[in-house]
Amino acid sequence: MTLASALTALVNQAVDTAGFAGQAVPPVVPTNNPEHGDYQSNVALRLGRSLDEKIEAAGRIVASLPANDLIESCEVVKPGFINFRLSPVGMARTLEAAANSATNGVPQHGGTLVIDFSSPNIAKRFHVGHLRSTVIGDAIHRIYEACGWRVVADNHLGDWGTQFGKLIVAWNEWRDELAYEEDPIHEVQRLYQHFNQVADDEDAVIKAQCDEDALKEDVVAEMTRVAKELRLFPTWSDRAREETAKLQRGDPANIALWEKFVDASMREFDAIYARMGVEFDETLGESAYRNELQDLVDEWVAAGVAEESQGAIVIPFTKADGKGLSAPLLVRKRDGSALYGTTDLATIKHRMLSWAPDRIVYVVDSRQQGHFRQVFAAAKKLGYDRLSNGGEREPVHFEHAWFGTLRFADGAIASTRAGATANLVDVLDQAVGRARAVVEQKSDHLPEDEKAAIAEIVGVGTVKYFDLRQNPQSDITFDWDESLALNGNTAVYLMYAHARCRSILRNAERDVPVSGIVVSHALERELVLALNRLREVVWESAETYRPNLVADQLYTIASVLARFWNDCRVLGSDEEGSRLALVRATADSMRFGLGLLGIDAPERM
RNA sequence: GCGCGAUUAGCUCAGCUGGAUAGAGCGCUGGCCUCCGGAGCCAGAGGUCACAGGUUCGAAUCCUGUAUCGCGUACCA
């Protein structure tokens, strides 16, 4: 039970006994200014029209509050705010209960969540661009589990698309076997980029030749006409499509190449996931569904949901299907091959039947909003949102938890030259290197292996926190110095707060349980409230898919703690027992909260 | 053209089912270690919350319009 929920329950009762039964009661929230007390309820503002009525309603609610030892005092202010000041015993007791509970005092909600995140494309290096989905998705995974949900984390690899056709063409055309031996994924990526370059150049030539008016009529026909005229037929893109189709038909040579490319990428991905502490319950890439795709599309056609259009098969939409669905969802190309919309639908079917989830969440960047809108609408038309192994069920809730683009501050970094340095491995290495330098400077006395371990935790944590502390939906700018900074609002600040607590607990030389906390000093009060608030914020963070809410609260705790050290002596003070317990609760909370973000916290640093 | 999103301090960003005097980091100015860890703390300067209307006790937050920017717009993912 958090303070907010306990207070909300009290207000609910009071609202009923005051004669407002049946009214919607907004939850009690923290005040934004300590002068107004610790928490406030704004119910009364909705219970009257005039100022007098609101004040009067507030007064009646206050008078109707059940007896309790949580509220020390409360007052009705201006337009009808009800401000609560909490009793020291009440808040201390609440914190102790939270700290000693198996769930860390986080309110528990039931449910099953399937979360689709990271999902890198095979044949591309793991780039900083993949950082966001991976880190945000992993945090959401952990946060939901903390709320008592069963979570299925699925890495939906991009391992079955047209990029393989491109790669196969490029491999057959331009491969450098020696380079592949040395660094497989590097060579694969080179081939992929080279192909795109050549195909783009060709496209540009064709477009330049096209008749604008004809283009509007029928793009494909016009492009084909020009390509033929230029004797480019088949174009590089045509050849890639052909190889893709062959692969999807099970051509042994292409399958063998495909396996080769997938294997090279997976080795790199696995290493990165291990280093970042990211785990999945499933790694079912697009290819996992390859054998069902053709039958599924036929089924959708038979059901009347999908239909032929311009030689392809699409799922069309009407206004009744929702807004922003101007184009149909393409599920089979003219040449018979499948697209990612097809695999996405097959994936939904599989997830519904395997896990019976309440929610399916996709942590994918904002540019795919249109795509997911289509996929979700198509899934509903197909009845996939209610699919079950037997019996009725509520429709699953689909969510595209999109995130903004990561950009580079410095144009030079985003350039080809520096493109290589934006590999995630390089970013992590750079971060760990910088952390190592600081460890050498500040904690040279520690043993070598511990210094290395600390640098790794700090470096990886810094990169993760840089992303997680920002609102996922904002576009974020990656700047080496700012993103890898080790002071200010960074992972280090949080880790340091934890390490200092641990240091004091070590110096105490005894086991310190979280009990006997007496809140007297103003900073003790602030700290206890901040620690309680962490529990309140977790579900809000889960519901809105915003790990930055947790990050924010951790920062608040750490900054209160930094002031606490100045004013409140722990060891040897009259309040030693209580303060040690508080320090213990803080250390545990920081470790717990950082854990929600997938960030480790060293004992000392 | 249509759709989605954004616009808050010099810079990078919080603040989101409407709440009280709009916050943080970086940078800048000035202070603070005889004391459990200074990877820190305190104070200060810095704002027309893009603009114009609207809704109401109350708007950075909701609605409408405008401007600017970004992204998307069927045979890539």
XYZ file of C-alpha atoms (C1' of nucleotides) in Angstrom:
682
model
C 0.000 0.000 0.000
C 1.500 3.308 -1.054
C 0.743 6.608 0.612
C -1.216 7.798 -2.403
C -3.397 4.718 -2.528
C -3.983 4.755 1.233
C -4.999 8.395 1.097
C -7.162 7.857 -1.953
C -8.987 5.085 -0.124
C -9.606 7.399 2.837
C -10.876 10.167 0.585
C -13.125 7.722 -1.224
C -14.766 6.755 2.035
C -15.096 10.356 3.096
C -16.697 11.307 -0.214
C -19.293 8.606 0.304
C -20.142 9.487 3.880
C -20.215 13.181 3.027
C -23.085 12.436 0.713
C -21.345 12.471 -2.646
C -21.539 8.736 -3.239
C -21.211 7.729 -6.851
C -18.984 10.628 -7.776
C -15.756 9.907 -9.620
C -12.882 10.519 -7.258
C -9.546 11.496 -8.773
C -6.568 9.892 -7.029
C -4.764 11.801 -4.333
C -1.534 13.219 -5.737
C 1.674 14.664 -4.278
C 1.723 18.423 -3.913
C 4.266 20.260 -5.982
C 5.149 22.552 -3.133
C 5.844 21.394 0.446
C 4.067 24.490 1.781
C 0.865 22.896 0.577
C 1.505 19.740 2.528
C 2.590 16.327 1.281
C -0.386 15.188 -0.780
C -3.514 16.827 -2.061
C -6.953 15.814 -3.209
C -8.770 17.801 -5.868
C -12.134 16.030 -5.593
C -13.999 18.942 -4.170
C -13.209 21.068 -7.208
C -15.526 18.827 -9.174
C -18.282 18.693 -6.602
C -19.482 22.242 -6.756
C -20.110 24.933 -9.311
C -19.418 28.074 -7.358
C -16.399 28.757 -5.217
C -18.527 28.564 -2.083
C -19.941 25.188 -3.047
C -16.472 23.783 -3.672
C -15.085 25.017 -0.396
C -18.130 23.701 1.387
C -17.807 20.282 -0.263
C -14.146 20.147 0.668
C -15.007 20.957 4.243
C -17.597 18.214 4.425
C -15.185 15.675 2.995
C -12.496 16.622 5.466
C -14.990 16.328 8.304
C -16.014 12.894 7.037
C -12.526 11.419 6.857
C -12.389 8.142 8.786
C -10.172 7.971 11.819
C -6.605 7.079 10.861
C -3.041 7.576 11.977
C -1.708 8.500 8.548
C -2.937 12.064 8.249
C -1.400 14.450 10.726
C -3.349 17.453 9.579
C -5.272 18.674 6.600
C -6.626 21.944 5.383
C -8.954 23.286 2.761
C -7.468 25.985 0.562
C -8.621 28.548 -1.986
C -10.748 27.071 -4.738
C -11.191 23.785 -2.883
C -7.898 21.965 -2.598
C -7.633 19.554 0.294
C -4.041 19.417 1.485
C -2.740 16.619 3.649
C 0.240 16.639 5.899
C 1.227 13.119 6.825
C 2.233 11.830 10.208
C 5.859 10.740 10.692
C 4.783 7.354 12.027
C 2.418 6.779 9.143
C 4.978 7.405 6.466
C 7.712 5.496 8.281
C 5.456 2.489 8.714
C 4.483 2.588 5.046
C 8.094 2.698 3.938
C 9.099 -0.143 6.231
C 6.288 -2.296 4.913
C 7.305 -1.565 1.352
C 10.983 -2.186 1.969
C 10.320 -5.525 3.628
C 7.822 -6.824 1.099
C 8.719 -9.339 -1.582
C 7.310 -7.009 -4.228
C 9.240 -3.989 -2.995
C 5.999 -2.296 -2.131
C 4.952 -1.903 -5.742
C 1.186 -2.266 -6.174
C 0.527 -5.541 -7.985
C -1.614 -5.832 -11.110
C -2.334 -9.046 -12.922
C -2.007 -9.633 -16.633
C 0.023 -11.058 -19.464
C 2.075 -8.858 -21.710
C 3.812 -9.812 -24.919
C 6.468 -7.254 -25.689
C 8.158 -7.019 -29.041
C 11.378 -5.046 -28.896
C 14.926 -4.679 -30.169
C 14.114 -6.667 -33.316
C 17.210 -5.721 -35.300
C 17.534 -6.488 -38.963
C 19.964 -9.162 -39.879
C 22.891 -8.010 -42.002
C 23.231 -4.652 -40.373
C 25.577 -3.837 -37.581
C 23.984 -3.274 -34.211
C 23.863 0.477 -34.388
C 23.050 3.163 -31.822
C 19.742 3.340 -33.654
C 18.896 -0.050 -32.169
C 19.736 1.191 -28.726
C 16.398 2.820 -28.091
C 14.142 -0.134 -28.798
C 16.438 -2.478 -26.929
C 16.908 -0.407 -23.818
C 13.374 0.980 -23.574
C 11.852 -2.422 -24.303
C 14.002 -4.123 -21.717
C 13.002 -1.541 -19.115
C 9.303 -1.944 -19.903
C 9.770 -5.693 -19.596
C 11.268 -5.310 -16.141
C 8.792 -2.682 -14.999
C 5.772 -4.799 -15.916
C 7.222 -7.769 -14.087
C 7.653 -5.601 -11.028
C 3.933 -4.855 -11.276
C 3.119 -8.537 -11.107
C 2.583 -9.162 -14.807
C 3.656 -12.223 -16.708
C 5.789 -10.870 -19.520
C 6.863 -12.602 -22.704
C 9.763 -10.768 -24.309
C 10.049 -11.574 -27.980
C 12.894 -10.472 -30.221
C 11.154 -10.301 -33.580
C 14.256 -10.331 -35.766
C 14.100 -8.894 -39.244
C 15.381 -12.098 -40.770
C 13.066 -12.768 -43.683
C 12.560 -9.664 -45.762
C 13.642 -8.330 -49.087
C 17.037 -7.396 -47.713
C 18.038 -11.025 -48.219
C 17.280 -10.846 -51.893
C 19.527 -7.820 -52.046
C 22.207 -9.561 -50.066
C 22.082 -12.683 -52.175
C 22.465 -10.673 -55.359
C 25.302 -8.688 -53.815
C 26.996 -11.792 -52.474
C 26.893 -13.499 -55.851
C 28.090 -10.363 -57.557
C 30.650 -8.638 -55.369
C 31.635 -10.808 -52.419
C 35.098 -10.715 -50.912
C 35.588 -14.141 -49.342
C 38.705 -13.113 -47.489
C 37.016 -10.142 -45.906
C 34.127 -12.373 -44.919
C 36.490 -14.779 -43.154
C 37.950 -11.962 -41.130
C 34.767 -10.149 -40.133
C 31.597 -11.742 -41.491
C 29.111 -9.117 -40.489
C 31.318 -6.310 -41.685
C 31.471 -7.831 -45.146
C 27.760 -8.571 -45.144
C 27.004 -5.005 -44.236
C 29.361 -3.732 -46.917
C 27.561 -5.822 -49.521
C 24.205 -4.559 -48.349
C 25.279 -0.936 -48.496
C 26.896 -1.436 -51.871
C 23.752 -2.952 -53.261
C 21.625 -0.087 -52.012
C 24.012 2.394 -53.544
C 23.876 0.749 -56.947
C 20.117 0.280 -56.867
C 19.507 3.848 -55.728
C 21.658 5.210 -58.520
C 19.706 3.165 -60.995
C 16.400 4.356 -59.556
C 17.496 7.934 -59.899
C 18.288 7.398 -63.567
C 14.889 5.822 -64.165
C 13.024 8.529 -62.302
C 14.789 11.168 -64.341
C 13.452 9.509 -67.484
C 9.910 9.083 -66.302
C 6.978 11.047 -67.618
C 5.441 12.820 -64.614
C 1.862 12.437 -65.797
C 2.287 8.787 -66.556
C 3.758 8.292 -63.081
C 0.553 9.305 -61.432
C -1.381 6.796 -63.523
C 0.575 3.679 -62.818
C 3.959 3.910 -61.227
C 5.097 0.376 -61.744
C 4.133 0.211 -65.388
C 5.851 3.467 -66.145
C 9.016 2.526 -64.288
C 9.088 -0.777 -66.108
C 8.653 0.925 -69.443
C 11.583 3.250 -68.753
C 13.766 0.499 -67.368
C 13.207 -1.481 -70.544
C 13.927 1.512 -72.687
C 17.205 2.045 -70.871
C 17.992 -1.639 -71.311
C 18.273 -1.952 -67.553
C 15.772 -4.741 -67.391
C 15.904 -6.537 -65.058
C 16.959 -3.796 -62.682
C 18.981 -4.536 -59.563
C 15.796 -4.230 -57.547
C 14.079 -6.717 -59.852
C 16.875 -9.179 -59.333
C 16.689 -8.720 -55.571
C 12.950 -9.347 -55.623
C 13.514 -12.447 -57.706
C 16.082 -13.812 -55.247
C 13.757 -12.994 -52.359
C 10.964 -14.922 -54.016
C 13.290 -17.856 -54.651
C 14.348 -17.829 -51.025
C 10.756 -17.797 -49.892
C 10.001 -20.715 -52.204
C 12.744 -22.674 -50.452
C 15.538 -22.566 -53.007
C 18.351 -24.585 -51.337
C 21.218 -22.356 -52.439
C 19.485 -19.228 -51.213
C 18.436 -20.877 -47.981
C 22.054 -21.810 -47.349
C 23.179 -18.236 -47.921
C 20.385 -16.938 -45.727
C 21.482 -19.203 -42.879
C 25.013 -17.974 -43.291
C 23.980 -14.326 -42.979
C 21.681 -14.942 -40.049
C 24.364 -16.835 -38.207
C 26.916 -14.071 -38.631
C 24.533 -11.448 -37.279
C 23.266 -13.495 -34.392
C 26.734 -13.990 -33.017
C 27.191 -10.252 -32.787
C 23.711 -9.614 -31.407
C 24.061 -12.249 -28.704
C 27.315 -10.740 -27.528
C 25.727 -7.322 -27.245
C 22.662 -8.585 -25.424
C 24.854 -10.422 -22.947
C 26.885 -7.322 -22.304
C 23.777 -5.184 -21.871
C 22.025 -7.718 -19.676
C 19.067 -7.916 -22.034
C 17.162 -11.177 -22.108
C 14.348 -12.560 -24.209
C 11.912 -15.351 -23.627
C 11.529 -15.888 -27.356
C 13.547 -15.020 -30.400
C 11.003 -15.698 -33.080
C 12.052 -13.711 -36.094
C 9.955 -13.154 -39.149
C 11.332 -16.355 -40.646
C 9.729 -18.404 -37.894
C 6.409 -17.972 -39.668
C 7.613 -18.500 -43.217
C 5.879 -21.801 -43.812
C 2.413 -20.551 -42.907
C 2.392 -17.295 -44.814
C 1.019 -18.508 -48.123
C -1.790 -20.512 -46.533
C -2.675 -17.645 -44.263
C -3.027 -15.199 -47.112
C -5.253 -17.680 -48.925
C -7.336 -17.994 -45.771
C -7.751 -14.240 -45.523
C -8.867 -14.090 -49.131
C -11.316 -16.939 -48.576
C -12.679 -15.124 -45.552
C -13.286 -12.090 -47.716
C -10.998 -9.851 -45.700
C -8.161 -9.762 -48.225
C -8.529 -9.246 -51.951
C -6.603 -8.955 -55.187
C -5.496 -5.478 -56.212
C -3.174 -4.601 -59.070
C -1.867 -8.129 -59.104
C -1.074 -8.118 -55.392
C -3.135 -9.216 -52.391
C -4.142 -6.525 -49.959
C -6.347 -5.996 -46.935
C -8.361 -2.870 -47.717
C -9.848 -0.574 -45.121
C -12.926 1.555 -44.880
C -13.736 4.454 -42.598
C -15.313 2.015 -40.186
C -11.890 0.476 -39.545
C -10.548 3.644 -38.028
C -8.759 6.837 -38.873
C -5.584 7.285 -40.839
C -5.980 4.144 -42.911
C -5.701 5.659 -46.340
C -3.764 2.805 -47.924
C -4.539 -0.912 -47.754
C -2.179 -3.328 -46.056
C -0.208 -5.255 -48.617
C 0.177 -8.921 -47.696
C 1.382 -10.561 -50.905
C 3.414 -9.024 -53.688
C 2.773 -9.604 -57.376
C 5.566 -12.126 -57.462
C 3.918 -14.089 -54.688
C 6.314 -13.248 -51.883
C 5.239 -12.091 -48.453
C 5.893 -8.813 -46.702
C 6.424 -7.802 -43.141
C 2.744 -7.007 -42.726
C 2.085 -10.648 -43.505
C 4.539 -11.883 -40.921
C 3.266 -9.382 -38.387
C -0.223 -10.803 -38.685
C 1.040 -14.371 -38.503
C 2.992 -13.357 -35.424
C -0.108 -11.943 -33.756
C -1.945 -15.193 -34.391
C 0.866 -17.161 -32.861
C 1.091 -14.930 -29.820
C -2.639 -15.034 -29.183
C -2.734 -18.817 -29.288
C 0.487 -19.318 -27.341
C 0.158 -16.783 -24.568
C -3.407 -15.465 -24.447
C -2.006 -12.012 -23.686
C -3.950 -9.026 -22.394
C -1.634 -6.673 -24.194
C 0.747 -6.909 -27.103
C 3.190 -4.060 -27.184
C 5.595 -3.091 -29.942
C 8.567 -0.969 -29.041
C 9.338 0.273 -32.520
C 10.235 3.717 -33.774
C 7.722 6.394 -34.653
C 8.113 6.081 -38.398
C 6.162 2.862 -38.316
C 3.023 4.319 -36.801
C 1.198 4.008 -40.083
C 2.228 0.424 -40.498
C 1.069 -0.660 -37.066
C -2.167 1.193 -37.466
C -2.765 -0.976 -40.517
C -1.650 -4.188 -38.867
C -3.818 -3.641 -35.800
C -6.833 -2.782 -37.937
C -6.236 -5.827 -40.115
C -5.877 -8.055 -37.056
C -9.238 -6.833 -35.810
C -10.897 -7.489 -39.158
C -9.531 -11.009 -39.052
C -10.764 -11.492 -35.511
C -7.207 -12.106 -34.359
C -7.675 -9.771 -31.431
C -10.060 -12.303 -29.881
C -8.298 -15.441 -31.005
C -8.125 -18.131 -28.341
C -7.676 -21.827 -27.874
C -11.256 -22.123 -26.785
C -13.838 -19.891 -25.263
C -14.654 -16.248 -25.506
C -12.153 -13.664 -24.542
C -11.861 -9.912 -24.334
C -10.078 -8.366 -27.291
C -6.358 -8.014 -26.756
C -5.044 -4.505 -26.409
C -2.526 -3.659 -29.127
C -0.091 -0.890 -28.423
C 2.578 0.635 -30.570
C 4.808 2.140 -27.888
C 6.664 4.230 -30.418
C 9.779 6.200 -29.701
C 11.431 9.176 -31.366
C 14.407 9.263 -33.635
C 17.954 9.315 -32.375
C 19.966 11.901 -34.236
C 23.506 13.123 -34.153
C 24.316 16.620 -33.053
C 27.368 16.760 -35.244
C 26.753 16.156 -38.954
C 30.223 14.694 -39.257
C 29.378 11.881 -36.872
C 26.386 10.831 -38.932
C 28.513 10.799 -42.065
C 29.904 7.690 -43.676
C 33.306 8.343 -42.219
C 32.046 8.393 -38.671
C 29.178 6.020 -39.366
C 31.337 3.184 -38.207
C 31.864 4.825 -34.841
C 28.133 4.846 -34.205
C 28.134 1.086 -33.790
C 26.750 0.278 -30.405
C 29.831 -1.703 -29.448
C 31.970 1.348 -30.078
C 29.661 3.532 -28.056
C 29.791 1.102 -25.147
C 33.568 0.770 -25.378
C 33.955 4.514 -25.444
C 31.683 4.898 -22.408
C 33.483 2.189 -20.465
C 36.842 3.731 -21.369
C 35.809 7.090 -20.002
C 34.454 5.476 -16.863
C 37.699 3.582 -16.429
C 39.692 6.798 -16.498
C 37.585 8.248 -13.709
C 37.805 5.085 -11.639
C 41.586 5.182 -11.918
C 41.551 8.752 -10.728
C 39.036 8.432 -7.886
C 39.465 4.878 -6.682
C 42.944 3.819 -7.627
C 43.267 1.786 -4.437
C 40.755 -0.813 -5.610
C 41.957 -4.082 -7.134
C 42.349 -4.171 -10.912
C 39.520 -6.574 -11.618
C 37.106 -4.607 -9.494
C 38.049 -1.371 -11.234
C 37.390 -3.036 -14.570
C 34.043 -4.360 -13.373
C 33.027 -0.940 -12.058
C 34.008 0.735 -15.333
C 31.864 -1.743 -17.247
C 28.843 -1.197 -15.007
C 29.251 2.557 -15.106
C 29.856 2.714 -18.851
C 26.977 0.491 -19.893
C 24.698 2.089 -17.293
C 25.569 5.563 -18.546
C 24.570 4.723 -22.096
C 21.309 3.134 -20.981
C 20.380 5.906 -18.598
C 21.102 8.575 -21.180
C 18.311 7.079 -23.244
C 15.941 6.025 -20.469
C 15.855 9.309 -18.617
C 14.290 11.006 -21.623
C 10.701 10.699 -22.693
C 10.709 7.857 -25.252
C 8.539 9.829 -27.636
C 10.953 12.714 -27.918
C 13.518 12.733 -30.644
C 16.862 12.603 -28.891
C 20.221 13.939 -29.867
C 23.265 11.794 -29.453
C 26.326 13.801 -28.615
C 29.420 11.931 -27.497
C 30.372 14.279 -24.696
C 26.888 14.848 -23.432
C 25.605 11.327 -23.797
C 28.645 9.803 -22.136
C 29.067 12.486 -19.472
C 29.720 11.217 -15.967
C 28.402 14.115 -13.939
C 25.064 15.825 -13.636
C 21.892 13.829 -14.117
C 23.554 10.586 -15.140
C 23.631 6.963 -14.112
C 26.770 7.718 -12.122
C 24.913 10.132 -9.881
C 22.429 7.407 -9.027
C 25.063 4.733 -8.588
C 27.071 7.028 -6.396
C 24.115 7.618 -4.122
C 23.757 3.871 -3.760
C 27.468 3.280 -3.208
C 27.625 5.891 -0.480
C 24.760 4.256 1.340
C 26.520 0.921 1.056
C 29.699 2.462 2.379
C 27.972 3.677 5.517
C 26.277 0.329 5.965
C 29.675 -1.375 5.724
C 31.089 1.003 8.303
C 28.237 0.181 10.632
C 29.630 -3.354 10.806
C 26.335 -4.986 11.563
C 23.242 -6.176 9.833
C 20.752 -3.332 9.445
C 17.099 -4.231 8.914
C 14.612 -1.654 7.688
C 12.769 -1.053 10.925
C 12.547 1.490 13.687
C 12.618 4.479 11.371
C 11.734 7.701 13.148
C 11.091 10.653 10.892
C 12.063 13.906 12.540
C 14.450 15.951 10.391
C 13.004 17.687 7.320
C 15.350 15.813 5.023
C 14.406 12.477 6.555
C 10.855 13.381 5.781
C 11.676 14.319 2.204
C 13.642 11.139 1.739
C 10.918 8.877 3.082
C 8.345 10.541 0.855
C 10.617 10.234 -2.171
C 11.214 6.540 -1.481
C 7.502 5.931 -1.174
C 6.871 7.881 -4.346
C 9.115 5.499 -6.274
C 6.548 2.754 -5.630
C 3.751 4.941 -6.846
C 5.461 5.828 -10.054
C 6.154 2.293 -11.261
C 2.681 1.444 -12.462
C 2.253 4.850 -14.035
C 5.477 4.217 -15.881
C 4.220 0.806 -17.029
C 0.847 2.098 -18.172
C 2.329 4.876 -20.231
C 5.392 2.934 -21.415
C 7.640 5.673 -20.102
C 10.590 4.379 -18.116
C 11.740 7.975 -17.693
C 9.197 8.357 -14.889
C 11.156 5.806 -12.875
C 14.426 7.444 -13.879
C 13.123 10.837 -12.749
C 12.129 9.554 -9.360
C 15.491 7.865 -8.843
C 17.156 11.158 -9.606
C 14.931 12.892 -7.080
C 15.838 10.346 -4.414
C 19.538 10.704 -5.135
C 19.397 14.469 -4.939
C 17.516 14.420 -1.635
C 20.111 11.996 -0.369
C 22.954 14.293 -1.399
C 21.465 17.021 0.783
C 20.755 14.546 3.545
C 24.474 13.796 3.876
C 25.188 17.458 4.511
C 22.715 17.889 7.334
C 22.215 14.484 8.866
C 25.048 12.603 10.445
C 24.328 8.894 10.590
C 27.030 6.939 12.394
C 27.570 8.039 15.962
C 24.531 10.292 16.009
C 21.648 10.066 18.486
C 19.485 8.907 15.602
C 21.922 6.270 14.382
C 19.525 3.338 14.510
C 16.742 5.074 12.644
C 19.026 6.681 10.111
C 20.874 3.478 9.361
C 17.536 1.844 8.629
C 16.678 4.741 6.350
C 20.019 4.464 4.574
C 19.432 0.764 4.130
C 15.988 1.402 2.673
C 17.466 3.988 0.334
C 20.236 1.701 -0.877
C 17.750 -1.094 -1.515
C 15.353 1.235 -3.288
C 18.052 2.624 -5.542
C 19.252 -0.840 -6.442
C 15.673 -1.923 -7.073
C 14.833 1.140 -9.133
C 17.983 0.969 -11.216
C 17.179 -2.684 -11.745
C 13.859 -1.661 -13.263
C 15.872 0.222 -15.847
C 18.226 -2.690 -16.394
C 21.079 -0.824 -14.735
C 23.404 -2.392 -12.195
C 24.684 -0.654 -9.060
C 28.184 -1.380 -7.738
C 28.890 -1.713 -4.013
C 31.660 0.823 -4.274
C 33.067 2.836 -7.090
C -2.224 17.059 -51.109
C -3.457 13.799 -46.882
C -1.883 11.604 -42.180
C 1.237 11.408 -37.683
C 4.422 14.101 -34.442
C 7.017 18.291 -32.567
C 7.818 23.707 -30.976
C 9.224 25.066 -22.951
C 15.972 28.899 -20.235
C 22.075 30.100 -24.395
C 22.326 24.257 -25.346
C 20.064 19.196 -24.240
C 15.571 17.989 -22.154
C 11.527 17.036 -17.876
C 6.727 18.534 -16.879
C 0.875 14.590 -20.399
C -6.600 11.666 -18.386
C -6.326 20.681 -16.573
C -4.239 22.353 -10.489
C -1.349 26.578 -6.598
C 4.946 30.718 -7.761
C 6.889 26.283 -15.022
C 11.691 22.463 -13.337
C 16.531 19.633 -14.124
C 21.354 18.810 -16.382
C 25.171 21.277 -19.121
C 27.294 26.116 -19.621
C 27.901 31.034 -16.852
C 28.722 34.045 -11.839
C 29.775 33.633 -6.585
C 30.292 30.557 -2.247
C 31.107 25.514 0.687
C 35.718 20.142 2.844
C 39.028 19.680 11.043
C 33.023 15.988 9.802
C 30.189 8.631 7.773
C 32.815 8.943 0.019
C 33.454 16.433 -3.090
C 31.722 11.398 -9.051
C 29.160 16.320 -4.245
C 26.370 20.727 -1.859
C 24.422 25.990 -1.546
C 23.218 30.720 -3.817
C 22.529 33.710 -8.340
C 21.609 35.168 -13.420
C 18.710 33.094 -17.403
C 11.227 32.114 -19.734
C 5.800 36.097 -24.051
C 5.858 27.492 -22.513
C 6.035 29.115 -31.380
C 1.661 32.609 -32.506
C -3.784 33.910 -32.275
C -8.390 32.758 -30.454
C -11.647 29.423 -27.409
C -13.372 26.231 -23.153
C -13.438 27.534 -17.000
C -12.736 28.804 -10.617
C -7.926 27.539 -12.981
C -4.369 26.061 -19.388
C 2.643 24.580 -20.939
C -1.303 20.642 -20.530
C -7.844 20.343 -23.616
C -10.314 22.488 -28.523
C -9.887 25.495 -33.245
C -6.827 28.094 -36.572
C -1.847 29.910 -38.237
C 3.534 29.485 -38.771
C 7.950 26.632 -38.816
C 10.422 21.884 -38.583
C 10.592 16.334 -38.738
C 8.513 11.723 -40.319
C 5.136 8.733 -43.149
C 2.096 8.194 -47.503
C 0.815 -0.298 -51.096
C 4.653 -4.320 -53.852
C 11.526 -2.178 -48.285
C 11.592 -3.152 -43.020
